mmCIF file of C-alpha atoms in Angstrom:
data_model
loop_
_atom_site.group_PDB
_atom_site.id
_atom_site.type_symbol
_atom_site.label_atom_id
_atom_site.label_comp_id
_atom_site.label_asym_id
_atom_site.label_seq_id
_atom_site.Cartn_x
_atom_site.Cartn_y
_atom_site.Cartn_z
ATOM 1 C CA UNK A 1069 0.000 0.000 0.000
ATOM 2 C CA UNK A 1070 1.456 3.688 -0.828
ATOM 3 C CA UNK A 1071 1.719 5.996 2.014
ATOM 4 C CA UNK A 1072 0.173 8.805 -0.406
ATOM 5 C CA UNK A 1073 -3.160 6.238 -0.139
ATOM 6 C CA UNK A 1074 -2.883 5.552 3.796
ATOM 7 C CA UNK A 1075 -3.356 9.158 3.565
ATOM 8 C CA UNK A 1076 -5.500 10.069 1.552
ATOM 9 C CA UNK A 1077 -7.631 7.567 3.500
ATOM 10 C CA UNK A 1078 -7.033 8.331 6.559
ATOM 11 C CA UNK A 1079 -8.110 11.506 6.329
ATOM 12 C CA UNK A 1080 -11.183 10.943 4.533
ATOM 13 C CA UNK A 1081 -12.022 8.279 7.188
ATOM 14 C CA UNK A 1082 -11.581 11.211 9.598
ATOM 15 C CA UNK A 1083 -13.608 13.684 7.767
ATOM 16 C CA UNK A 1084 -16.366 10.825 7.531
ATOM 17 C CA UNK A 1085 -16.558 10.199 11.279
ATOM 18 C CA UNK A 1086 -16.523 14.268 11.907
ATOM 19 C CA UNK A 1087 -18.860 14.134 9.397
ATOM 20 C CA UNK A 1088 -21.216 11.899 11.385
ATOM 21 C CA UNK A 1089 -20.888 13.746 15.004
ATOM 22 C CA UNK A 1090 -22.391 17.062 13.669
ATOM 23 C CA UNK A 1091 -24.918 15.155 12.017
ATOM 24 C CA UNK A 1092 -25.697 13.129 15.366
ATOM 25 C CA UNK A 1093 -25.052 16.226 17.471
ATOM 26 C CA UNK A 1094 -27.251 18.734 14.792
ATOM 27 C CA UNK A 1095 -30.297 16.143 14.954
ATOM 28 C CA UNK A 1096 -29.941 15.863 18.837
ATOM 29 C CA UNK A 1097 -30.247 19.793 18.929
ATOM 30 C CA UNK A 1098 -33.077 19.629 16.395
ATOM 31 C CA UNK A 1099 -35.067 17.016 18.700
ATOM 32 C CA UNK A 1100 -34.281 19.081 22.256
ATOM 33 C CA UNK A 1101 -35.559 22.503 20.831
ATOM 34 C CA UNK A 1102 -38.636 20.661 19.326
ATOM 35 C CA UNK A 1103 -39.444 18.765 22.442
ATOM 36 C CA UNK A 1104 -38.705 22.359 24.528
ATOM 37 C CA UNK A 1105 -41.362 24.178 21.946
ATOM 38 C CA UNK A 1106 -43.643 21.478 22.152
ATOM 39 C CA UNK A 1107 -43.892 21.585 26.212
ATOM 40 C CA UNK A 1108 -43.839 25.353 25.960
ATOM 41 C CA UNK A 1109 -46.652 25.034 23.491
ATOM 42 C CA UNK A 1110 -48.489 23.100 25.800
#
């Protein structure tokens, strides 16, 4: 395997798994303010 390769996919695997936190994180956000509005609402 070339080291340019291990790299190159290294860092994509990196970006990928960053990639996923903000996702989980952003959604988590999403549900907590809709679940505060909705009890507010209430």
């Amino acid at each position: 395997m070339n080291n340019y390769y291990m790299r190159v996919f290294s860092i994509a695997f990196f970006v990928n798994i960053g990639a996923g936190y903000v996702i989980i994180i952003f959604c988590f956000c999403i549900k907590r303010k809709i679940i505060k509005y909705g009890l507010s609402n209430k």
